[in-house]
mmCIF file of C-alpha atoms in Angstrom:
data_model
loop_
_atom_site.group_PDB
_atom_site.id
_atom_site.type_symbol
_atom_site.label_atom_id
_atom_site.label_comp_id
_atom_site.label_asym_id
_atom_site.label_seq_id
_atom_site.Cartn_x
_atom_site.Cartn_y
_atom_site.Cartn_z
ATOM 1 C CA MET A 289 98.423 91.123 72.479
ATOM 2 C CA GLU A 290 100.305 94.211 71.356
ATOM 3 C CA GLN A 291 103.833 93.593 70.057
ATOM 4 C CA ARG A 292 106.749 95.935 70.693
ATOM 5 C CA HIS A 293 110.217 96.246 69.218
ATOM 6 C CA LEU A 294 112.961 95.262 71.635
ATOM 7 C CA GLY A 295 115.162 98.320 71.726
ATOM 8 C CA ARG A 296 116.426 99.679 68.433
ATOM 9 C CA THR A 297 116.175 96.333 66.647
ATOM 10 C CA GLY A 298 113.734 94.506 64.424
ATOM 11 C CA LEU A 299 112.889 91.928 67.089
ATOM 12 C CA ARG A 300 109.248 92.176 68.160
ATOM 13 C CA VAL A 301 108.022 90.738 71.440
ATOM 14 C CA SER A 302 104.671 90.612 73.196
ATOM 15 C CA ARG A 303 104.435 93.432 75.717
ATOM 16 C CA ILE A 304 104.014 90.895 78.521
ATOM 17 C CA GLY A 305 106.531 88.063 78.803
ATOM 18 C CA LEU A 306 106.159 84.677 80.488
ATOM 19 C CA GLY A 307 108.828 83.766 83.040
ATOM 20 C CA THR A 308 109.873 80.207 83.863
ATOM 21 C CA LEU A 309 111.962 80.657 87.035
ATOM 22 C CA THR A 310 109.996 77.998 88.943
ATOM 23 C CA TRP A 311 109.422 75.554 86.090
ATOM 24 C CA GLY A 312 110.781 72.097 86.771
ATOM 25 C CA ARG A 313 110.999 72.813 90.491
ATOM 26 C CA ASP A 314 107.816 74.332 91.961
ATOM 27 C CA THR A 315 105.851 74.258 88.697
ATOM 28 C CA ASP A 316 105.170 70.814 87.254
ATOM 29 C CA GLU A 317 104.668 69.894 83.618
ATOM 30 C CA HIS A 318 100.863 70.048 83.802
ATOM 31 C CA ASP A 319 100.765 73.610 85.160
ATOM 32 C CA ALA A 320 103.551 74.716 82.822
ATOM 33 C CA ALA A 321 101.642 73.335 79.831
ATOM 34 C CA ASP A 322 98.463 75.119 80.880
ATOM 35 C CA MET A 323 100.332 78.402 81.276
ATOM 36 C CA LEU A 324 102.190 78.166 77.977
ATOM 37 C CA LYS A 325 98.987 77.374 76.090
ATOM 38 C CA THR A 326 97.095 80.180 77.857
ATOM 39 C CA PHE A 327 99.909 82.617 77.070
ATOM 40 C CA TRP A 328 100.098 81.579 73.427
ATOM 41 C CA GLU A 329 96.334 81.748 72.932
ATOM 42 C CA ALA A 330 96.361 85.306 74.341
ATOM 43 C CA GLY A 331 98.900 86.349 71.722
ATOM 44 C CA GLY A 332 101.941 86.172 74.001
ATOM 45 C CA THR A 333 105.255 85.385 72.352
ATOM 46 C CA LEU A 334 108.157 86.182 74.722
ATOM 47 C CA VAL A 335 109.088 83.251 76.979
ATOM 48 C CA ASP A 336 112.022 83.895 79.301
ATOM 49 C CA THR A 337 114.201 81.205 80.861
ATOM 50 C CA ALA A 338 117.828 80.567 81.882
ATOM 51 C CA ASP A 339 120.246 77.675 82.013
ATOM 52 C CA VAL A 340 120.342 77.739 85.832
ATOM 53 C CA TYR A 341 116.587 77.740 86.419
ATOM 54 C CA ALA A 342 115.985 74.451 88.257
ATOM 55 C CA ASP A 343 119.471 73.387 87.118
ATOM 56 C CA GLY A 344 118.359 73.269 83.502
ATOM 57 C CA GLU A 345 114.998 71.615 84.099
ATOM 58 C CA ALA A 346 113.103 74.797 83.150
ATOM 59 C CA GLU A 347 114.677 74.794 79.683
ATOM 60 C CA TYR A 348 114.143 71.047 79.333
ATOM 61 C CA LEU A 349 110.473 71.363 80.260
ATOM 62 C CA LEU A 350 109.957 74.290 77.879
ATOM 63 C CA GLY A 351 111.582 72.275 75.104
ATOM 64 C CA ARG A 352 109.225 69.354 75.659
ATOM 65 C CA LEU A 353 106.205 71.637 75.594
ATOM 66 C CA MET A 354 107.301 73.207 72.312
ATOM 67 C CA ASP A 355 107.414 69.716 70.838
ATOM 68 C CA GLY A 356 103.725 69.441 70.012
ATOM 69 C CA LEU A 357 101.868 71.858 72.301
ATOM 70 C CA VAL A 358 102.875 75.263 70.925
ATOM 71 C CA PRO A 359 104.675 75.837 67.604
ATOM 72 C CA ARG A 360 108.284 76.941 68.069
ATOM 73 C CA ARG A 361 107.875 79.523 65.312
ATOM 74 C CA ASP A 362 105.190 81.339 67.324
ATOM 75 C CA LEU A 363 107.448 81.974 70.324
ATOM 76 C CA VAL A 364 110.328 84.323 71.076
ATOM 77 C CA ILE A 365 112.574 82.207 73.281
ATOM 78 C CA SER A 366 114.976 84.059 75.546
ATOM 79 C CA THR A 367 117.534 82.305 77.700
ATOM 80 C CA LYS A 368 120.576 83.329 79.714
ATOM 81 C CA ALA A 369 124.045 82.059 80.597
ATOM 82 C CA GLY A 370 126.802 83.150 82.959
ATOM 83 C CA SER A 371 125.373 82.279 86.364
ATOM 84 C CA VAL A 372 126.919 79.142 87.823
ATOM 85 C CA ALA A 373 125.402 76.834 90.427
ATOM 86 C CA ASP A 374 128.879 75.930 91.730
ATOM 87 C CA PRO A 375 129.252 77.794 95.062
ATOM 88 C CA ASP A 376 132.983 78.280 94.426
ATOM 89 C CA ARG A 377 132.275 80.436 91.381
ATOM 90 C CA ARG A 378 128.896 82.092 91.111
ATOM 91 C CA VAL A 379 129.538 83.774 87.747
ATOM 92 C CA ASP A 380 131.486 82.808 84.650
ATOM 93 C CA GLY A 381 131.570 85.179 81.721
ATOM 94 C CA SER A 382 134.412 83.434 79.914
ATOM 95 C CA ARG A 383 133.936 82.772 76.211
ATOM 96 C CA GLY A 384 134.418 79.045 76.691
ATOM 97 C CA HIS A 385 131.825 78.705 79.442
ATOM 98 C CA LEU A 386 129.238 80.879 77.728
ATOM 99 C CA LEU A 387 129.365 79.126 74.353
ATOM 100 C CA ALA A 388 129.295 75.699 75.985
ATOM 101 C CA ALA A 389 126.320 76.812 78.080
ATOM 102 C CA LEU A 390 124.517 78.008 74.952
ATOM 103 C CA ASP A 391 125.024 74.652 73.254
ATOM 104 C CA ALA A 392 123.650 72.903 76.347
ATOM 105 C CA SER A 393 120.648 75.247 76.421
ATOM 106 C CA LEU A 394 119.862 74.547 72.773
ATOM 107 C CA ALA A 395 120.001 70.800 73.428
ATOM 108 C CA ARG A 396 117.607 71.077 76.376
ATOM 109 C CA LEU A 397 115.258 73.373 74.468
ATOM 110 C CA GLY A 398 115.304 71.116 71.414
ATOM 111 C CA THR A 399 115.924 73.982 69.005
ATOM 112 C CA ASP A 400 118.788 75.100 66.792
ATOM 113 C CA HIS A 401 118.602 78.727 67.930
ATOM 114 C CA VAL A 402 117.245 81.054 70.569
ATOM 115 C CA ASP A 403 115.702 84.368 69.646
ATOM 116 C CA LEU A 404 117.375 86.286 72.469
ATOM 117 C CA TRP A 405 120.480 85.190 74.378
ATOM 118 C CA GLN A 406 121.515 87.206 77.414
ATOM 119 C CA ILE A 407 124.545 87.314 79.666
ATOM 120 C CA HIS A 408 122.957 86.608 83.054
ATOM 121 C CA VAL A 409 125.326 88.650 85.182
ATOM 122 C CA TYR A 410 128.486 90.751 84.872
ATOM 123 C CA ASP A 411 131.701 88.841 85.560
ATOM 124 C CA PRO A 412 134.441 91.102 86.970
ATOM 125 C CA GLY A 413 136.964 88.259 86.603
ATOM 126 C CA THR A 414 136.671 88.088 82.803
ATOM 127 C CA PRO A 415 137.557 90.899 80.376
ATOM 128 C CA LEU A 416 134.285 92.365 79.166
ATOM 129 C CA GLU A 417 135.389 92.209 75.536
ATOM 130 C CA GLU A 418 135.820 88.427 75.883
ATOM 131 C CA THR A 419 132.318 88.052 77.289
ATOM 132 C CA LEU A 420 130.892 90.169 74.491
ATOM 133 C CA GLN A 421 132.778 88.214 71.843
ATOM 134 C CA ALA A 422 130.705 85.194 72.877
ATOM 135 C CA LEU A 423 127.593 87.169 71.919
ATOM 136 C CA ASP A 424 129.034 87.956 68.492
ATOM 137 C CA LEU A 425 129.989 84.317 67.914
ATOM 138 C CA ALA A 426 126.521 83.152 68.958
ATOM 139 C CA VAL A 427 124.885 85.418 66.381
ATOM 140 C CA SER A 428 127.382 84.794 63.582
ATOM 141 C CA SER A 429 127.001 81.025 64.038
ATOM 142 C CA GLY A 430 123.200 81.256 63.923
ATOM 143 C CA ARG A 431 122.715 79.947 67.458
ATOM 144 C CA ALA A 432 121.183 83.251 68.619
ATOM 145 C CA ARG A 433 119.227 85.828 66.639
ATOM 146 C CA TYR A 434 119.591 88.729 69.111
ATOM 147 C CA VAL A 435 121.591 89.286 72.285
ATOM 148 C CA GLY A 436 121.473 91.246 75.506
ATOM 149 C CA VAL A 437 122.534 91.330 79.142
ATOM 150 C CA ALA A 438 120.831 90.980 82.507
ATOM 151 C CA ASN A 439 121.536 92.405 85.951
ATOM 152 C CA PHE A 440 124.157 94.855 84.664
ATOM 153 C CA CYS A 441 124.375 98.180 86.489
ATOM 154 C CA GLY A 442 124.401 101.452 84.556
ATOM 155 C CA TRP A 443 128.109 101.785 83.797
ATOM 156 C CA GLN A 444 128.411 98.091 82.928
ATOM 157 C CA LEU A 445 125.498 98.311 80.499
ATOM 158 C CA ALA A 446 126.797 101.533 78.921
ATOM 159 C CA LYS A 447 130.292 100.123 78.521
ATOM 160 C CA ALA A 448 129.045 96.880 76.995
ATOM 161 C CA ALA A 449 126.630 98.576 74.611
ATOM 162 C CA THR A 450 129.183 101.173 73.516
ATOM 163 C CA TRP A 451 131.788 98.484 72.875
ATOM 164 C CA GLN A 452 129.344 96.633 70.651
ATOM 165 C CA LEU A 453 128.583 99.784 68.675
ATOM 166 C CA ALA A 454 132.240 100.772 68.318
ATOM 167 C CA ALA A 455 133.222 98.559 65.388
ATOM 168 C CA PRO A 456 131.512 96.990 62.356
ATOM 169 C CA GLY A 457 130.645 93.333 62.757
ATOM 170 C CA ARG A 458 129.765 93.441 66.417
ATOM 171 C CA THR A 459 126.184 92.697 67.420
ATOM 172 C CA ARG A 460 124.334 95.520 69.157
ATOM 173 C CA LEU A 461 122.622 94.786 72.443
ATOM 174 C CA ALA A 462 118.880 94.431 71.959
ATOM 175 C CA GLY A 463 117.729 94.167 75.555
ATOM 176 C CA THR A 464 118.624 94.274 79.210
ATOM 177 C CA GLN A 465 116.788 92.472 81.993
ATOM 178 C CA LEU A 466 116.582 93.886 85.507
ATOM 179 C CA GLU A 467 114.167 93.883 88.418
ATOM 180 C CA TYR A 468 111.833 96.864 88.096
ATOM 181 C CA SER A 469 108.523 97.619 89.796
ATOM 182 C CA LEU A 470 106.808 100.166 92.016
ATOM 183 C CA LEU A 471 108.703 98.565 94.908
ATOM 184 C CA GLN A 472 112.070 98.552 93.135
ATOM 185 C CA ARG A 473 112.798 101.576 90.992
ATOM 186 C CA GLY A 474 116.579 101.425 91.161
ATOM 187 C CA ALA A 475 116.735 100.876 87.394
ATOM 188 C CA GLU A 476 115.706 104.509 86.952
ATOM 189 C CA ARG A 477 118.921 105.753 88.527
ATOM 190 C CA GLU A 478 121.295 104.824 85.681
ATOM 191 C CA VAL A 479 120.196 101.692 83.820
ATOM 192 C CA LEU A 480 117.063 103.095 82.181
ATOM 193 C CA PRO A 481 118.724 106.358 81.076
ATOM 194 C CA ALA A 482 121.577 104.363 79.550
ATOM 195 C CA ALA A 483 119.188 101.941 77.866
ATOM 196 C CA LEU A 484 117.071 104.730 76.423
ATOM 197 C CA ASP A 485 120.120 106.586 75.124
ATOM 198 C CA LEU A 486 121.664 103.489 73.546
ATOM 199 C CA GLY A 487 118.478 102.000 72.093
ATOM 200 C CA ILE A 488 118.226 99.001 74.416
ATOM 201 C CA GLY A 489 114.841 97.655 75.495
ATOM 202 C CA LEU A 490 114.218 96.902 79.173
ATOM 203 C CA LEU A 491 112.658 93.586 80.194
ATOM 204 C CA PRO A 492 111.605 94.097 83.825
ATOM 205 C CA SER A 493 111.737 91.031 86.038
ATOM 206 C CA SER A 494 109.607 90.780 89.196
ATOM 207 C CA PRO A 495 107.281 93.528 87.881
ATOM 208 C CA LEU A 496 104.802 92.743 90.669
ATOM 209 C CA GLY A 497 107.350 93.320 93.423
ATOM 210 C CA ARG A 498 107.884 89.572 93.945
ATOM 211 C CA GLY A 499 104.111 89.215 94.277
ATOM 212 C CA VAL A 500 103.748 91.793 97.033
ATOM 213 C CA LEU A 501 102.054 94.367 94.784
ATOM 214 C CA THR A 502 99.100 92.042 94.238
ATOM 215 C CA GLY A 503 98.091 92.836 97.822
ATOM 216 C CA LYS A 504 98.108 89.183 98.870
ATOM 217 C CA TYR A 505 100.451 89.890 101.798
ATOM 218 C CA ARG A 506 98.595 92.903 103.209
ATOM 219 C CA HIS A 507 97.151 91.055 106.181
ATOM 220 C CA THR A 508 98.757 87.610 106.224
ATOM 221 C CA THR A 509 101.035 85.260 104.273
ATOM 222 C CA PRO A 510 98.958 82.824 102.189
ATOM 223 C CA ALA A 511 99.989 79.222 102.746
ATOM 224 C CA ASP A 512 100.367 78.573 99.004
ATOM 225 C CA SER A 513 102.380 81.734 98.276
ATOM 226 C CA ARG A 514 106.087 82.202 97.629
ATOM 227 C CA GLY A 515 106.284 84.043 100.932
ATOM 228 C CA ALA A 516 105.366 80.795 102.672
ATOM 229 C CA SER A 517 107.839 78.727 100.652
ATOM 230 C CA GLU A 518 110.994 77.647 102.466
ATOM 231 C CA HIS A 519 113.337 78.556 99.620
ATOM 232 C CA LEU A 520 111.449 81.589 98.254
ATOM 233 C CA ALA A 521 110.436 83.315 101.511
ATOM 234 C CA PRO A 522 113.813 85.126 101.740
ATOM 235 C CA PHE A 523 113.160 86.398 98.207
ATOM 236 C CA VAL A 524 109.835 87.987 99.232
ATOM 237 C CA GLU A 525 110.738 89.174 102.741
ATOM 238 C CA PRO A 526 112.620 92.396 101.775
ATOM 239 C CA TYR A 527 109.393 93.802 100.311
ATOM 240 C CA LEU A 528 107.259 93.274 103.385
ATOM 241 C CA ASP A 529 108.415 96.371 105.289
ATOM 242 C CA ASP A 530 106.482 99.531 106.167
ATOM 243 C CA ALA A 531 107.656 101.464 103.100
ATOM 244 C CA ALA A 532 106.407 98.724 100.794
ATOM 245 C CA SER A 533 103.130 98.531 102.705
ATOM 246 C CA HIS A 534 102.527 102.229 102.055
ATOM 247 C CA ILE A 535 103.014 101.718 98.315
ATOM 248 C CA VAL A 536 100.786 98.621 98.245
ATOM 249 C CA ASP A 537 98.051 100.605 100.003
ATOM 250 C CA ALA A 538 98.289 103.275 97.291
ATOM 251 C CA VAL A 539 98.077 100.664 94.544
ATOM 252 C CA THR A 540 95.035 99.124 96.220
ATOM 253 C CA THR A 541 93.342 102.520 96.497
ATOM 254 C CA ALA A 542 93.979 103.187 92.813
ATOM 255 C CA ALA A 543 92.621 99.756 91.905
ATOM 256 C CA ASP A 544 89.463 100.330 93.913
ATOM 257 C CA GLY A 545 88.918 103.669 92.171
ATOM 258 C CA LEU A 546 89.337 102.105 88.730
ATOM 259 C CA ALA A 547 87.333 98.941 89.569
ATOM 260 C CA VAL A 548 90.285 96.731 88.673
ATOM 261 C CA THR A 549 92.753 94.671 90.720
ATOM 262 C CA PRO A 550 96.020 95.815 92.374
ATOM 263 C CA LEU A 551 97.832 93.340 90.110
ATOM 264 C CA GLN A 552 96.488 95.087 87.019
ATOM 265 C CA VAL A 553 97.436 98.535 88.300
ATOM 266 C CA ALA A 554 100.979 97.538 89.252
ATOM 267 C CA LEU A 555 101.606 95.677 86.003
ATOM 268 C CA ALA A 556 100.139 98.393 83.781
ATOM 269 C CA TRP A 557 102.319 100.985 85.530
ATOM 270 C CA VAL A 558 105.589 99.205 84.790
ATOM 271 C CA ARG A 559 104.540 97.988 81.328
ATOM 272 C CA ASP A 560 104.022 101.541 80.122
ATOM 273 C CA ARG A 561 107.128 103.151 81.632
ATOM 274 C CA PRO A 562 109.486 104.777 79.101
ATOM 275 C CA GLY A 563 112.005 102.301 77.743
ATOM 276 C CA VAL A 564 110.136 99.186 78.865
ATOM 277 C CA ALA A 565 109.566 96.545 76.199
ATOM 278 C CA ALA A 566 107.931 93.731 78.161
ATOM 279 C CA PRO A 567 107.636 92.942 81.880
ATOM 280 C CA VAL A 568 108.322 89.259 82.515
ATOM 281 C CA VAL A 569 105.637 87.699 84.714
ATOM 282 C CA GLY A 570 106.185 84.524 86.702
ATOM 283 C CA ALA A 571 102.842 82.913 87.566
ATOM 284 C CA ARG A 572 102.156 79.825 89.671
ATOM 285 C CA ASN A 573 99.347 78.522 87.456
ATOM 286 C CA ALA A 574 97.159 79.392 84.468
ATOM 287 C CA GLN A 575 94.622 81.171 86.648
ATOM 288 C CA GLN A 576 97.261 83.572 87.967
ATOM 289 C CA LEU A 577 98.632 84.080 84.466
ATOM 290 C CA THR A 578 95.178 84.845 83.070
ATOM 291 C CA ALA A 579 94.776 87.519 85.745
ATOM 292 C CA ALA A 580 98.053 89.095 84.651
ATOM 293 C CA LEU A 581 97.206 88.916 80.951
ATOM 294 C CA SER A 582 93.936 90.746 81.601
ATOM 295 C CA VAL A 583 96.005 93.933 81.926
ATOM 296 C CA GLU A 584 96.152 94.126 78.120
ATOM 297 C CA ALA A 585 92.980 96.229 78.000
ATOM 298 C CA LEU A 586 94.044 98.614 80.796
ATOM 299 C CA SER A 587 95.808 101.944 80.436
ATOM 300 C CA LEU A 588 96.214 103.940 83.627
ATOM 301 C CA PRO A 589 94.981 107.554 83.676
ATOM 302 C CA ASP A 590 97.777 110.128 83.883
ATOM 303 C CA GLU A 591 96.696 111.300 87.326
ATOM 304 C CA ILE A 592 96.909 107.742 88.687
ATOM 305 C CA CYS A 593 100.372 107.316 87.205
ATOM 306 C CA ARG A 594 101.536 110.569 88.771
ATOM 307 C CA ALA A 595 100.142 109.589 92.172
ATOM 308 C CA LEU A 596 101.896 106.210 92.033
ATOM 309 C CA ASP A 597 105.108 107.871 90.870
ATOM 310 C CA ASP A 598 105.000 110.196 93.859
ATOM 311 C CA VAL A 599 104.228 107.592 96.513
ATOM 312 C CA SER A 600 106.949 105.221 95.272
ATOM 313 C CA ALA A 601 109.580 107.782 94.290
ATOM 314 C CA PRO A 602 113.108 106.637 95.215
ATOM 315 C CA VAL A 603 115.540 109.094 96.778
ATOM 316 C CA HIS A 604 118.041 110.047 94.068
ATOM 317 C CA ARG A 605 120.346 112.838 95.128
ATOM 318 C CA TYR A 606 123.844 113.790 94.053
ATOM 319 C CA PRO A 607 125.069 113.203 91.396
ATOM 320 C CA ASP A 608 121.683 112.380 89.884
ATOM 321 C CA HIS A 609 120.030 115.657 90.820
ATOM 322 C CA ASP A 610 119.349 117.964 87.904
ATOM 323 C CA TRP A 611 121.433 120.943 88.972
ATOM 324 C CA SER A 612 120.336 122.913 85.914
ATOM 325 C CA THR A 613 117.025 123.555 87.666
ATOM 326 C CA LEU A 614 118.692 125.326 90.604
#
């Protein structure tokens, strides 16, 4: 699988990443092992997790699988901290919480470092410079090789990245993770322009529109799908409206014309967008993952890309409109 640099750094990642959101909860050890081995054998390196995925079970499971199944040195392990399961405080970007969370992640993963450590969410209750100092300490102590953020809006990302570039000794942001697909192009409003300008690589989450872009929900909700799951149905439901249906129809038409699947079209589109380093795919089993990895050989024709751009174009008006063209 092709490797790409993450932003303006030396870190190289496979251009498709493997997500572990459901590991330890909906995905058992057998299926997780099959997926990790399939991913590794296809040349995949980037494995994305977080300390709150299944209350830490996703990291614990990944750590067990690295102990014998797949060599640790062959993987780029990315984890996150800052989200809190406690309903009284959903985010905690304090230096103390973040560094303690990193230590706990390393223990569950069974490794002395992660390759990429990301702040999971912006915490308005903690000074940003304190949150960012945790990133510097993680790198200087050897517990993280590179750092980034996730779910930051445009001004938050720009402020954080600029702060890190403002003085010697601070660690530049390598990546930012955000939902991005043909059904959710909000990242293009401010996050992607900021990332491109500041040399930060984008790691799109939910690149298949929470599974909707595969076309599986066009006529019904499969019994074994996330849309039929009690705790994941609310996650899928926002993308089952008429506007999304129109986009899915366009993706399906393009797939039919190219003799490929809607999944391949949707994933190839987001993978090759400017600024994207690696979409992170969350599969239910090795069969689904293999279908996603088959996109490696596909590059969409320019006319298909333009047609998909047009049918899914978000409405960005003032102040985003380019007034120089008027």
